[in-house]
Amino acid sequence: MVVATDDVLFGSHGGLVIRRSQALVSATLNATETADRLILENDHLYVSVNKSTGAIDLLSLEGQDLLGTQDYVTPTPGGATGSGNSGIGPYLDCYCTPEGSYTPGSIDPTYQLLHGIDSNDTAYGGMVMSEIYPGTGQVLEQYWFLRDGETGLHTFSRLAYHNETTPFLRNLQEFRTLFRPNTRLWTNLSTNAEQYAPLPYHNPAASDAGNAVTFQDATWLIPNASDPYVVQESDYFTKYTFSDTWRDHSVHGLFADGTNSNDGSTFGAWLVMNTRDTYFGGPLHSDLTVDGIVYNYIVSNHHGDQTPNITNGFDRTFGPQYYHFNKGPATASLHDLRNDAQQYANPTWNALFYDDIVAHVPNYVPTASRGSWSGKIKLPHGASNPVAILAQNGGDFQDNVLDTKAYQYWADIDPTSGKVAIPRIKAGTYRLTVYADGIFGQYEQDDVEIHASEQTSTNAHWIEESAGTELWRIGTPDKSSGEYRHGYERDPDHPLHPEEYRIYFAAYDYPTDFPEGVTYTVGQSDVGKAMNYVHWSVFGGYANGVRPTPYYGSGEVNNWTVLFDLDEHSLRHKSQATLTIQLAGAKTAAGNTDIYNASQPFSDLPYTVAVNGHDLEPWVIPYYQSSSCAARSAVVCYNIAHKLTFDVTMLASGRNEMVLSLPFNATDYESALLPQSVYVQYDALRLEVD
């Protein structure tokens, strides 16, 4: 139901009336500049940038302060300090200078105030902060736009580097915007429709540690048994619990249940990914979303994806993304307000407005320079949850940082018809990649041309890769290690029942779960019980607050055993066997840095398989494909795969044994408080003969 009044339009969700931002009717939009501030204001939302910091530090919706008391320490040229940067945002932050972290706006920024009427006869205002970093000449810019009748900010972020003297500067390790409140208003955080929880009363991620005990990087034990987070979610709090994979991600944010609002109303602060084409890493990329801060993580390598290099000529504008703020009655739920934000997670929403402001936003690609694509894909038998990806031509979509001019797009394929469509694609040349649950490998086709104002169509027949007759498979090829023990399995002890992998890894003590190690018998064992979601080399020690002393075992940690029976018929007239290993992530001694260090013996990690006592040639997992996955509460990271071939005479009629091995006690030294053990996380395994 929709009810209109003279000046406000409301929408109904489940019988609850929620203020709907897009359709609010407003008489005015003010864009004002003073000596100290830029201000945008309509009838409902008030936003102000502090010129001394380059950040929004005043933001209110219907008179309710959403940021809270200032506790802001002016950043030094190296970035924010102490517990500052609370009560501000959205603002731009990066790890992008030779010194490392930096919050633009504190050295010598310039500002621009914009205002106009768009092609829908709607007033809008914009604020631009631009700063040149001394010594390198990097240009860092943040754009905020407010339209009349909306209660959210359209944001763009830009980094440009033009320096022929120093053509290579460094990698762009992090680029992000943050909504960082400092107020008791907010009571809950939400990653997606299924992952949400109360905020801890003392939130250590917001520099309010209380009596929390640090166990790992950004990970704490909260010993207060009555804390609402502990009661409902977990004893452990970490920002990594609330990370998510980008494929189906659309909205995340904070919810206020009305306990601490001025009039008892509920409020929401949401980051809406209405576009995803200027991010990197494709649908497998995962990152932080919310921990008391609402993040827009534009670039990072938290879970092992590569990051782009800042080289001469780098100039990329990221966005738009939309920070949406909404208000509901006291009876509205987190899900009600999230659903209100969800409606804007569509690249076609407000596309006309973005065309109208193209002159103000460098590098933004307007509709006239975009085309569309449709496909009809004949899928292999058994394919489910298929997806089509258009990304950097000639390379793995996970590595699309290698071309900083390339964009990325994906959409679900109808598994019955094989049809798929993607709108608003930047004109250019792309690789088409298709993958699906239940199917080993993926389909790839280069040189898909997208032309401006035209539709491109592709017909493709994906034949599943095969190396002969399949003898067995373990796990489901789905790009994740979630089907194994402590993966997608739900926590039985807390009312919100989070997926277990989301919780601090040390909550699941490997020696207790597998006192004799892992032995999996094909055709008998349950993959959700008999195999762990992580294959460690050593368990415990550094960054393990539950088991602070390393447990090496006597081979039962680093060696896993697979038992399987074969009959004579299955081997008759066969000459070669192929073992396919698909990993959802692998951590070598390189961690998530993609940097080779000769002093680390396991920067390149040898992974060994023995078949009935015969060692096969090791698979050396290279440093540049290393992830930081399970340690950061993830089961989908940088995916890699390998095939080991061997003479079929190594197999026997009857019982066979295969041992999957990491080096014994293989560790690295960690600059952050993270586990030192190397590890792998299995997606799926398959044995074939031919």
XYZ file of C-alpha atoms in Angstrom:
690
model
C 0.000 0.000 0.000
C 1.174 3.583 -0.675
C -0.287 6.575 1.130
C 0.377 10.133 -0.086
C 0.106 13.390 1.828
C 0.736 16.942 0.681
C 4.428 16.834 1.519
C 5.398 13.246 2.367
C 4.975 9.884 0.701
C 5.075 6.741 2.794
C 5.346 3.098 1.816
C 4.106 0.081 3.735
C 6.280 -2.938 4.555
C 4.451 -5.707 6.368
C 1.906 -3.278 7.815
C 4.593 -0.875 9.087
C 4.863 2.606 7.645
C 8.404 3.456 6.543
C 9.499 6.831 5.224
C 10.484 6.328 1.563
C 13.271 8.639 0.534
C 13.027 8.624 -3.241
C 9.501 9.938 -3.363
C 9.669 12.563 -0.611
C 8.271 15.836 -1.888
C 10.277 18.836 -0.718
C 9.937 22.532 -1.328
C 13.581 23.450 -1.016
C 17.150 22.289 -1.352
C 19.783 24.613 0.035
C 23.457 24.478 -0.953
C 25.490 26.850 1.195
C 29.161 27.677 1.657
C 30.683 29.543 4.583
C 34.292 30.189 5.527
C 34.344 26.938 7.499
C 31.734 24.688 5.937
C 29.868 23.334 2.939
C 26.220 22.577 3.657
C 23.529 20.652 1.793
C 20.020 20.614 3.181
C 16.547 19.640 2.060
C 13.369 19.359 4.119
C 14.545 16.126 5.719
C 18.330 15.701 5.585
C 21.035 18.118 6.750
C 24.680 17.456 5.805
C 27.770 19.573 6.413
C 31.445 19.143 5.505
C 34.014 20.623 7.865
C 36.613 22.364 5.696
C 39.367 21.805 8.260
C 39.076 18.025 8.020
C 37.529 17.262 4.640
C 34.849 15.138 6.311
C 31.148 15.397 7.008
C 30.786 15.987 10.740
C 27.169 17.136 10.934
C 24.416 14.878 9.593
C 20.828 14.776 10.768
C 17.602 13.239 9.486
C 14.299 14.800 10.528
C 16.180 16.602 13.298
C 17.830 13.454 14.658
C 21.627 13.645 14.899
C 22.982 10.486 13.226
C 26.693 11.014 13.936
C 26.883 11.974 17.589
C 29.272 13.910 19.755
C 32.518 14.913 18.112
C 35.636 13.109 19.275
C 37.705 13.998 16.265
C 41.477 14.412 16.291
C 42.677 16.355 13.258
C 44.592 13.851 11.101
C 48.302 14.189 10.677
C 49.672 13.850 7.128
C 50.011 10.130 7.859
C 46.309 9.740 8.541
C 43.855 9.709 11.421
C 45.198 9.230 14.927
C 44.029 7.730 18.178
C 40.292 7.257 18.572
C 39.599 10.173 16.264
C 37.471 10.027 13.148
C 34.489 9.154 15.339
C 31.290 11.055 14.739
C 32.119 11.778 11.094
C 31.267 10.530 7.654
C 30.815 9.563 4.997
C 34.442 10.558 4.402
C 37.336 9.312 2.262
C 40.249 7.321 3.649
C 43.043 5.347 1.995
C 46.236 3.361 2.350
C 47.740 4.860 -0.749
C 50.686 7.145 0.040
C 54.367 6.230 0.402
C 53.878 6.573 4.156
C 50.804 4.327 4.151
C 47.459 5.460 5.547
C 46.031 8.885 4.828
C 42.761 10.718 5.355
C 42.461 13.462 2.713
C 41.319 16.911 3.710
C 43.781 17.919 6.422
C 46.722 19.403 4.473
C 45.578 21.873 1.829
C 42.205 20.854 0.408
C 40.119 22.838 -2.013
C 36.337 22.768 -2.078
C 33.600 23.268 -4.608
C 29.902 23.741 -3.979
C 27.544 22.655 -6.756
C 23.835 23.191 -7.275
C 21.406 22.866 -10.121
C 18.179 21.407 -11.477
C 18.349 17.986 -13.093
C 16.377 16.766 -16.106
C 13.567 15.604 -13.824
C 13.188 19.195 -12.605
C 14.581 18.154 -9.245
C 16.977 20.416 -7.392
C 20.294 18.964 -6.327
C 23.414 20.094 -4.537
C 26.916 18.757 -4.496
C 30.070 19.117 -2.403
C 33.552 18.295 -3.693
C 36.692 17.960 -1.602
C 39.957 17.798 -3.551
C 43.491 17.556 -2.233
C 46.917 17.066 -3.804
C 49.210 14.996 -1.630
C 52.588 16.766 -1.242
C 55.595 15.006 -2.648
C 53.743 12.655 -4.971
C 51.146 14.844 -6.651
C 48.361 12.302 -6.038
C 44.926 13.823 -6.441
C 42.329 12.535 -3.972
C 38.745 13.668 -4.325
C 35.451 12.956 -2.622
C 32.041 13.877 -4.071
C 28.738 14.038 -2.201
C 25.409 14.828 -3.916
C 21.985 15.355 -2.355
C 18.784 15.580 -4.378
C 15.632 17.301 -3.267
C 13.189 14.709 -1.986
C 15.839 12.119 -1.082
C 17.369 11.233 2.255
C 20.682 9.899 1.047
C 24.026 10.903 -0.393
C 25.259 9.852 -3.829
C 29.017 9.442 -3.501
C 31.991 9.176 -5.836
C 35.668 8.841 -4.896
C 38.608 9.581 -7.176
C 42.342 8.898 -7.172
C 44.601 10.263 -9.920
C 48.374 10.047 -10.284
C 50.419 11.668 -13.048
C 54.147 11.585 -12.404
C 56.627 10.679 -15.133
C 59.587 11.061 -12.751
C 58.286 8.309 -10.471
C 56.104 6.194 -12.777
C 55.493 3.531 -10.112
C 54.377 4.841 -6.733
C 53.014 1.855 -4.784
C 49.965 -0.390 -4.657
C 46.555 1.003 -3.811
C 46.173 -1.174 -0.730
C 42.981 0.367 0.606
C 40.505 2.900 -0.697
C 37.292 3.356 1.243
C 34.634 5.697 2.542
C 33.309 5.424 6.075
C 30.216 6.513 7.977
C 31.679 6.541 11.475
C 29.199 7.602 14.169
C 29.997 8.205 17.812
C 26.622 7.908 19.466
C 24.485 5.461 21.430
C 21.731 5.938 18.868
C 22.739 2.857 16.866
C 21.847 -0.524 18.373
C 22.265 -3.142 15.641
C 24.422 -3.929 12.629
C 23.412 -5.705 9.450
C 25.526 -7.338 6.730
C 22.701 -8.813 4.689
C 19.238 -10.268 5.139
C 20.600 -13.206 7.160
C 23.635 -11.844 9.008
C 22.832 -9.207 11.628
C 23.323 -8.756 15.361
C 23.077 -6.290 18.221
C 26.053 -4.021 18.679
C 28.116 -4.842 21.765
C 27.385 -2.381 24.534
C 31.093 -1.567 24.535
C 32.214 -1.801 20.911
C 35.976 -2.353 20.691
C 35.884 -1.711 16.938
C 34.806 1.848 17.783
C 37.595 2.378 20.330
C 35.319 1.541 23.251
C 36.948 -1.654 24.477
C 35.324 -1.903 27.887
C 36.686 -5.146 29.336
C 37.103 -6.845 25.953
C 40.269 -8.923 25.514
C 42.188 -8.787 22.234
C 42.688 -12.268 20.780
C 43.578 -11.425 17.182
C 43.776 -8.459 14.841
C 40.474 -6.572 15.248
C 39.081 -9.559 17.181
C 38.044 -9.551 20.811
C 36.626 -11.832 23.488
C 33.753 -10.052 25.221
C 33.626 -11.551 28.725
C 30.324 -9.888 29.665
C 27.796 -12.735 29.524
C 24.837 -10.327 29.649
C 25.971 -8.199 26.700
C 23.253 -8.445 24.024
C 25.835 -9.359 21.379
C 27.205 -12.187 23.523
C 23.719 -13.444 24.324
C 22.514 -13.490 20.731
C 25.574 -13.869 18.459
C 28.916 -14.933 19.933
C 31.470 -14.489 22.709
C 33.809 -13.088 20.039
C 33.436 -9.811 18.229
C 35.314 -8.988 15.036
C 34.706 -6.860 12.003
C 35.407 -9.965 9.908
C 32.223 -11.654 11.176
C 30.280 -9.078 9.188
C 32.230 -9.265 5.940
C 30.451 -10.506 2.847
C 31.042 -11.751 -0.685
C 30.098 -9.217 -3.362
C 28.177 -11.544 -5.706
C 24.782 -11.164 -4.043
C 25.614 -8.278 -1.759
C 23.609 -5.088 -2.065
C 22.976 -3.298 1.253
C 24.592 -3.154 4.693
C 24.448 -0.756 7.579
C 23.344 0.258 11.064
C 19.917 0.190 12.684
C 18.649 2.187 15.661
C 15.763 0.506 17.494
C 14.489 3.787 18.948
C 15.796 3.251 22.459
C 18.068 6.275 22.216
C 16.400 8.407 19.533
C 14.784 11.746 20.273
C 11.201 10.583 19.815
C 11.447 6.775 19.973
C 11.540 6.411 16.194
C 13.741 3.871 14.470
C 16.540 4.908 12.113
C 18.799 3.307 9.537
C 22.139 4.212 7.947
C 22.900 2.072 4.890
C 25.509 1.728 2.193
C 23.668 0.776 -0.984
C 25.740 -0.775 -3.772
C 23.573 0.543 -6.567
C 26.565 0.051 -8.887
C 29.467 -2.405 -8.614
C 31.249 -1.884 -11.914
C 34.109 0.253 -10.549
C 35.069 -2.199 -7.798
C 37.625 -4.946 -8.452
C 37.735 -8.731 -7.980
C 34.392 -9.709 -9.456
C 31.643 -11.590 -7.619
C 34.146 -13.603 -5.541
C 35.594 -10.518 -3.893
C 34.679 -10.249 -0.227
C 35.253 -7.434 2.210
C 34.251 -5.651 5.383
C 30.811 -4.093 5.565
C 29.934 -2.903 9.084
C 31.226 -3.150 12.643
C 29.822 0.039 14.152
C 31.265 1.832 11.124
C 29.422 1.553 7.802
C 32.131 0.889 5.226
C 32.244 1.284 1.502
C 35.346 -0.819 0.894
C 36.205 0.174 -2.649
C 39.651 -1.481 -2.776
C 41.362 -3.823 -0.313
C 43.207 -7.115 -0.050
C 41.692 -8.277 3.239
C 40.860 -11.719 1.863
C 43.709 -11.989 -0.597
C 42.565 -10.330 -3.813
C 45.172 -8.369 -5.682
C 45.161 -4.580 -5.538
C 45.947 -2.182 -8.398
C 49.278 -0.433 -8.725
C 49.373 3.359 -8.669
C 51.389 4.160 -11.770
C 51.787 7.210 -13.953
C 48.448 7.872 -15.658
C 46.294 6.164 -13.008
C 42.993 8.020 -12.885
C 39.892 6.206 -11.692
C 36.656 7.464 -10.229
C 34.811 4.914 -8.138
C 31.056 4.973 -7.795
C 28.368 5.941 -7.593
C 27.346 4.340 -4.342
C 24.518 5.615 -2.194
C 24.494 6.220 1.563
C 20.830 6.005 2.473
C 19.351 7.244 5.749
C 15.800 6.389 6.766
C 13.352 6.717 9.638
C 10.534 4.447 10.748
C 7.998 4.226 13.552
C 8.954 2.689 16.876
C 7.488 -0.630 15.735
C 9.633 -0.886 12.589
C 12.253 -3.641 12.507
C 15.786 -3.727 11.168
C 14.472 -5.719 8.213
C 11.810 -3.114 7.454
C 14.344 -0.321 7.162
C 16.819 -2.517 5.319
C 14.130 -3.437 2.781
C 13.489 0.249 2.228
C 17.174 0.739 1.362
C 17.241 -2.413 -0.753
C 14.995 -0.898 -3.408
C 17.825 1.395 -4.543
C 20.341 -1.397 -5.184
C 19.912 -1.266 -8.936
C 22.269 0.281 -11.511
C 19.353 1.755 -13.443
C 18.093 3.707 -10.424
C 18.913 7.422 -10.751
C 20.970 6.765 -13.903
C 19.443 9.865 -15.506
C 20.597 11.992 -12.582
C 24.129 10.647 -12.913
C 24.060 11.622 -16.578
C 23.005 15.117 -15.520
C 26.023 15.572 -13.243
C 28.586 13.990 -15.567
C 30.299 17.350 -16.114
C 31.063 17.526 -12.399
C 32.407 13.959 -11.959
C 35.586 13.144 -13.904
C 35.684 9.714 -15.558
C 32.024 8.895 -14.923
C 30.696 6.939 -17.908
C 27.287 8.279 -18.995
C 24.485 6.283 -20.558
C 25.492 7.396 -24.052
C 28.820 5.571 -23.623
C 27.253 2.362 -22.382
C 25.660 -0.638 -24.042
C 23.944 -3.816 -22.874
C 24.537 -7.542 -23.166
C 22.359 -10.617 -23.254
C 23.387 -14.232 -23.336
C 21.969 -17.675 -23.804
C 24.234 -20.244 -22.193
C 23.778 -23.970 -22.591
C 24.840 -25.194 -19.164
C 26.320 -28.559 -18.188
C 23.965 -31.056 -16.612
C 23.713 -30.507 -12.869
C 24.692 -26.831 -12.940
C 22.961 -24.742 -10.302
C 23.235 -21.118 -9.224
C 25.043 -20.136 -12.468
C 26.485 -16.664 -12.980
C 27.836 -14.787 -16.009
C 30.658 -12.257 -15.586
C 31.996 -9.629 -17.956
C 35.371 -8.292 -16.839
C 38.909 -7.528 -17.999
C 39.617 -9.175 -21.346
C 42.280 -11.862 -21.493
C 42.562 -12.552 -17.771
C 40.930 -14.067 -14.714
C 38.207 -11.759 -13.414
C 39.781 -12.106 -9.953
C 42.819 -10.258 -11.367
C 41.006 -7.398 -13.043
C 43.131 -4.877 -11.147
C 45.683 -5.354 -13.923
C 43.667 -3.068 -16.194
C 42.569 -0.047 -14.190
C 40.410 1.222 -17.053
C 38.343 -1.973 -17.202
C 35.007 -2.345 -15.430
C 33.185 -5.458 -14.222
C 29.621 -6.777 -14.399
C 27.785 -9.937 -13.486
C 24.287 -11.383 -13.341
C 22.627 -14.663 -12.440
C 21.768 -16.996 -15.299
C 18.346 -18.598 -15.392
C 19.313 -22.255 -14.823
C 16.370 -23.527 -16.869
C 16.520 -21.316 -19.952
C 20.186 -20.318 -19.776
C 19.206 -16.714 -20.401
C 20.964 -13.775 -18.774
C 21.068 -10.002 -19.323
C 23.248 -7.165 -18.045
C 22.399 -3.466 -18.609
C 24.534 -0.311 -18.565
C 27.917 -1.753 -19.528
C 30.800 0.573 -20.319
C 31.708 0.201 -23.999
C 34.779 -1.972 -24.427
C 36.104 -5.505 -24.823
C 35.459 -8.106 -22.130
C 36.054 -11.702 -21.159
C 32.889 -13.665 -20.484
C 33.244 -16.112 -17.596
C 30.541 -18.516 -16.464
C 30.644 -20.724 -13.399
C 28.055 -22.676 -11.453
C 27.664 -24.769 -8.335
C 28.212 -28.452 -8.935
C 30.483 -28.008 -11.968
C 34.276 -28.226 -11.976
C 36.089 -25.468 -13.842
C 34.430 -22.579 -15.656
C 33.596 -21.335 -19.134
C 35.703 -18.497 -20.577
C 35.341 -16.549 -23.812
C 37.426 -13.498 -24.684
C 36.731 -10.575 -27.024
C 33.104 -9.903 -26.197
C 32.572 -6.439 -27.681
C 30.193 -3.986 -26.045
C 29.275 -0.944 -28.127
C 27.697 2.261 -26.918
C 23.911 2.412 -27.267
C 23.811 -1.130 -28.657
C 22.980 -4.593 -27.335
C 25.456 -7.418 -27.772
C 24.212 -11.016 -27.694
C 26.242 -14.145 -27.022
C 25.270 -17.777 -27.458
C 27.595 -20.216 -25.724
C 27.784 -23.912 -24.988
C 29.647 -24.705 -21.776
C 31.008 -28.245 -21.664
C 32.270 -29.243 -18.246
C 35.972 -29.998 -18.149
C 36.769 -33.699 -17.947
C 39.897 -35.839 -17.682
C 38.126 -39.153 -18.111
C 35.814 -41.248 -15.977
C 35.049 -39.771 -12.583
C 35.789 -42.165 -9.720
C 34.828 -39.849 -6.891
C 34.472 -36.265 -5.792
C 34.654 -34.692 -2.347
C 32.768 -31.492 -1.646
C 30.714 -29.386 -4.017
C 32.515 -27.195 -6.554
C 30.966 -23.853 -5.604
C 34.016 -21.614 -5.024
C 33.704 -22.004 -1.234
C 34.761 -24.231 1.659
C 31.435 -23.698 3.353
C 30.152 -27.274 3.098
C 32.876 -28.592 5.406
C 32.781 -28.663 9.199
C 32.386 -25.194 10.760
C 31.641 -23.606 7.397
C 28.019 -22.762 6.609
C 26.920 -24.896 9.559
C 24.841 -22.815 11.946
C 25.952 -22.056 15.490
C 23.617 -24.084 17.734
C 24.236 -22.138 20.940
C 23.118 -18.578 20.145
C 19.623 -17.447 19.134
C 20.789 -15.754 15.918
C 22.589 -18.960 14.828
C 25.320 -17.324 12.728
C 27.177 -19.410 10.180
C 30.107 -20.841 12.097
C 32.819 -19.697 9.705
C 31.904 -16.097 10.515
C 33.057 -16.498 14.106
C 36.685 -16.201 15.227
C 38.442 -19.312 13.895
C 39.893 -20.353 17.294
C 36.390 -20.939 18.636
C 36.656 -24.290 16.841
C 39.597 -26.148 18.329
C 40.999 -28.444 15.653
C 42.734 -30.960 17.994
C 39.494 -31.339 19.952
C 37.359 -31.778 16.837
C 39.856 -34.113 15.133
C 41.990 -35.784 17.829
C 43.164 -38.426 15.340
C 43.355 -36.015 12.436
C 41.191 -36.056 9.326
C 40.398 -39.367 7.657
C 37.721 -39.198 4.995
C 36.328 -42.401 3.503
C 34.730 -41.890 0.089
C 31.156 -43.152 -0.003
C 30.879 -43.338 3.799
C 31.992 -40.115 5.474
C 29.863 -36.996 5.833
C 31.802 -34.094 4.350
C 30.192 -31.733 6.878
C 31.625 -33.693 9.782
C 34.694 -35.596 8.600
C 36.598 -32.711 6.963
C 37.382 -29.343 8.515
C 36.757 -26.118 6.631
C 40.469 -25.350 7.009
C 43.484 -27.612 6.471
C 46.111 -26.209 8.852
C 49.815 -26.950 9.014
C 49.923 -26.252 12.758
C 47.126 -25.120 15.049
C 47.272 -22.683 17.931
C 49.897 -20.311 19.208
C 50.155 -16.736 17.966
C 46.748 -15.014 17.611
C 44.961 -17.994 19.185
C 43.608 -16.835 22.519
C 41.914 -20.181 23.133
C 44.970 -22.381 22.477
C 47.996 -20.086 22.947
C 50.474 -22.982 22.733
C 50.971 -24.362 19.206
C 49.740 -27.890 18.580
C 51.927 -29.596 16.001
C 50.730 -33.164 16.444
C 52.549 -36.084 14.903
C 51.362 -35.548 11.364
C 47.640 -35.495 12.041
C 47.399 -31.718 11.584
C 49.290 -31.170 8.353
C 48.438 -34.570 6.775
C 44.879 -35.494 5.826
C 43.931 -38.971 4.617
C 41.402 -39.948 1.972
C 40.445 -43.634 1.755
C 38.604 -45.086 -1.212
C 37.827 -48.478 -2.717
C 38.157 -49.319 -6.399
C 37.196 -52.417 -8.312
C 39.213 -53.946 -11.109
C 36.695 -52.877 -13.729
C 37.129 -49.161 -12.974
C 40.869 -49.399 -13.736
C 40.735 -51.709 -16.769
C 42.209 -50.185 -19.954
C 43.068 -46.966 -18.103
C 46.526 -45.397 -18.216
C 46.358 -41.976 -16.517
C 44.703 -40.688 -13.367
C 43.963 -37.015 -12.701
C 43.326 -35.460 -9.307
C 41.686 -32.034 -9.538
C 42.119 -29.803 -6.500
C 40.018 -26.656 -6.331
C 40.785 -24.346 -3.423
C 38.504 -21.624 -2.087
C 41.603 -20.003 -0.616
C 45.220 -20.718 0.303
C 47.479 -18.892 2.713
C 51.186 -19.124 1.995
C 53.798 -17.276 4.064
C 53.038 -14.254 1.848
C 49.726 -13.807 3.674
C 47.557 -11.400 1.718
C 50.422 -9.171 0.560
C 51.262 -10.771 -2.821
C 54.892 -9.950 -1.990
C 57.661 -12.539 -2.248
C 60.011 -12.615 0.734
C 63.067 -14.841 0.360
C 63.458 -14.999 4.129
C 60.099 -16.771 4.363
C 60.641 -20.386 3.289
C 56.955 -20.882 2.539
C 56.214 -17.747 0.503
C 55.709 -20.283 -2.266
C 53.897 -23.154 -0.575
C 54.530 -26.777 -1.611
C 51.379 -28.898 -1.390
C 51.994 -32.631 -1.703
C 49.805 -35.636 -2.467
C 50.864 -39.218 -1.840
C 48.982 -42.038 -3.586
C 49.372 -45.390 -1.851
C 52.743 -44.278 -0.511
C 53.984 -42.680 -3.756
C 54.599 -38.932 -3.560
C 53.435 -36.963 -6.582
C 55.286 -33.896 -7.762
C 54.319 -31.068 -5.372
C 51.970 -28.320 -6.403
C 53.776 -25.107 -5.512
C 51.164 -22.478 -4.673
C 52.732 -19.116 -5.596
C 53.005 -16.159 -3.228
C 50.838 -13.975 -5.468
C 47.856 -16.326 -5.077
C 47.927 -16.294 -1.291
C 44.907 -15.258 0.785
C 44.073 -14.411 4.364
C 40.818 -16.296 4.479
C 39.676 -18.407 7.453
C 41.678 -16.252 9.849
C 39.507 -13.361 8.685
C 36.263 -15.333 8.902
C 35.836 -16.223 5.239
C 35.184 -19.341 3.160
C 35.319 -17.641 -0.263
C 38.638 -16.004 -1.111
C 41.018 -15.994 -4.069
C 40.124 -19.252 -5.834
C 42.841 -21.387 -7.411
C 42.931 -24.869 -8.914
C 45.443 -27.457 -10.042
C 45.498 -30.897 -11.656
C 47.920 -33.611 -10.608
C 48.346 -36.442 -13.099
C 49.920 -39.820 -12.372
C 50.166 -43.319 -13.756
C 47.052 -45.344 -13.060
C 49.241 -48.237 -11.872
C 49.645 -46.316 -8.599
C 46.010 -47.201 -7.917
C 44.939 -50.659 -6.858
C 41.859 -52.825 -6.900
C 40.498 -52.696 -3.368
C 41.391 -50.153 -0.684
C 43.441 -47.088 -1.694
C 44.930 -44.312 0.402
C 45.655 -40.741 -0.610
C 47.417 -38.356 1.793
C 47.031 -34.602 1.304
C 49.945 -32.805 2.926
C 51.159 -29.376 3.887
C 54.704 -29.026 5.209
C 54.964 -29.815 8.924
C 54.820 -26.704 11.154
C 54.941 -24.353 8.165
C 54.530 -20.796 9.425
C 55.326 -17.202 8.612
C 56.030 -14.197 10.764
C 53.075 -11.890 10.929
C 53.267 -8.136 11.248
C 49.620 -8.155 12.367
C 48.171 -10.297 15.149
C 47.089 -13.161 12.874
C 47.769 -16.921 12.952
C 51.188 -17.846 11.617
C 50.259 -21.224 10.159
C 49.923 -21.665 6.417
C 46.680 -23.332 5.370
C 44.398 -24.230 2.512
C 40.614 -24.300 2.243
C 39.147 -26.886 -0.104
C 36.427 -26.098 -2.563
C 36.254 -29.595 -4.062
C 38.396 -32.598 -5.057
C 37.847 -35.031 -7.916
C 39.650 -38.178 -9.091
C 39.302 -39.285 -12.727
C 40.904 -41.975 -14.863
C 41.395 -42.180 -18.619
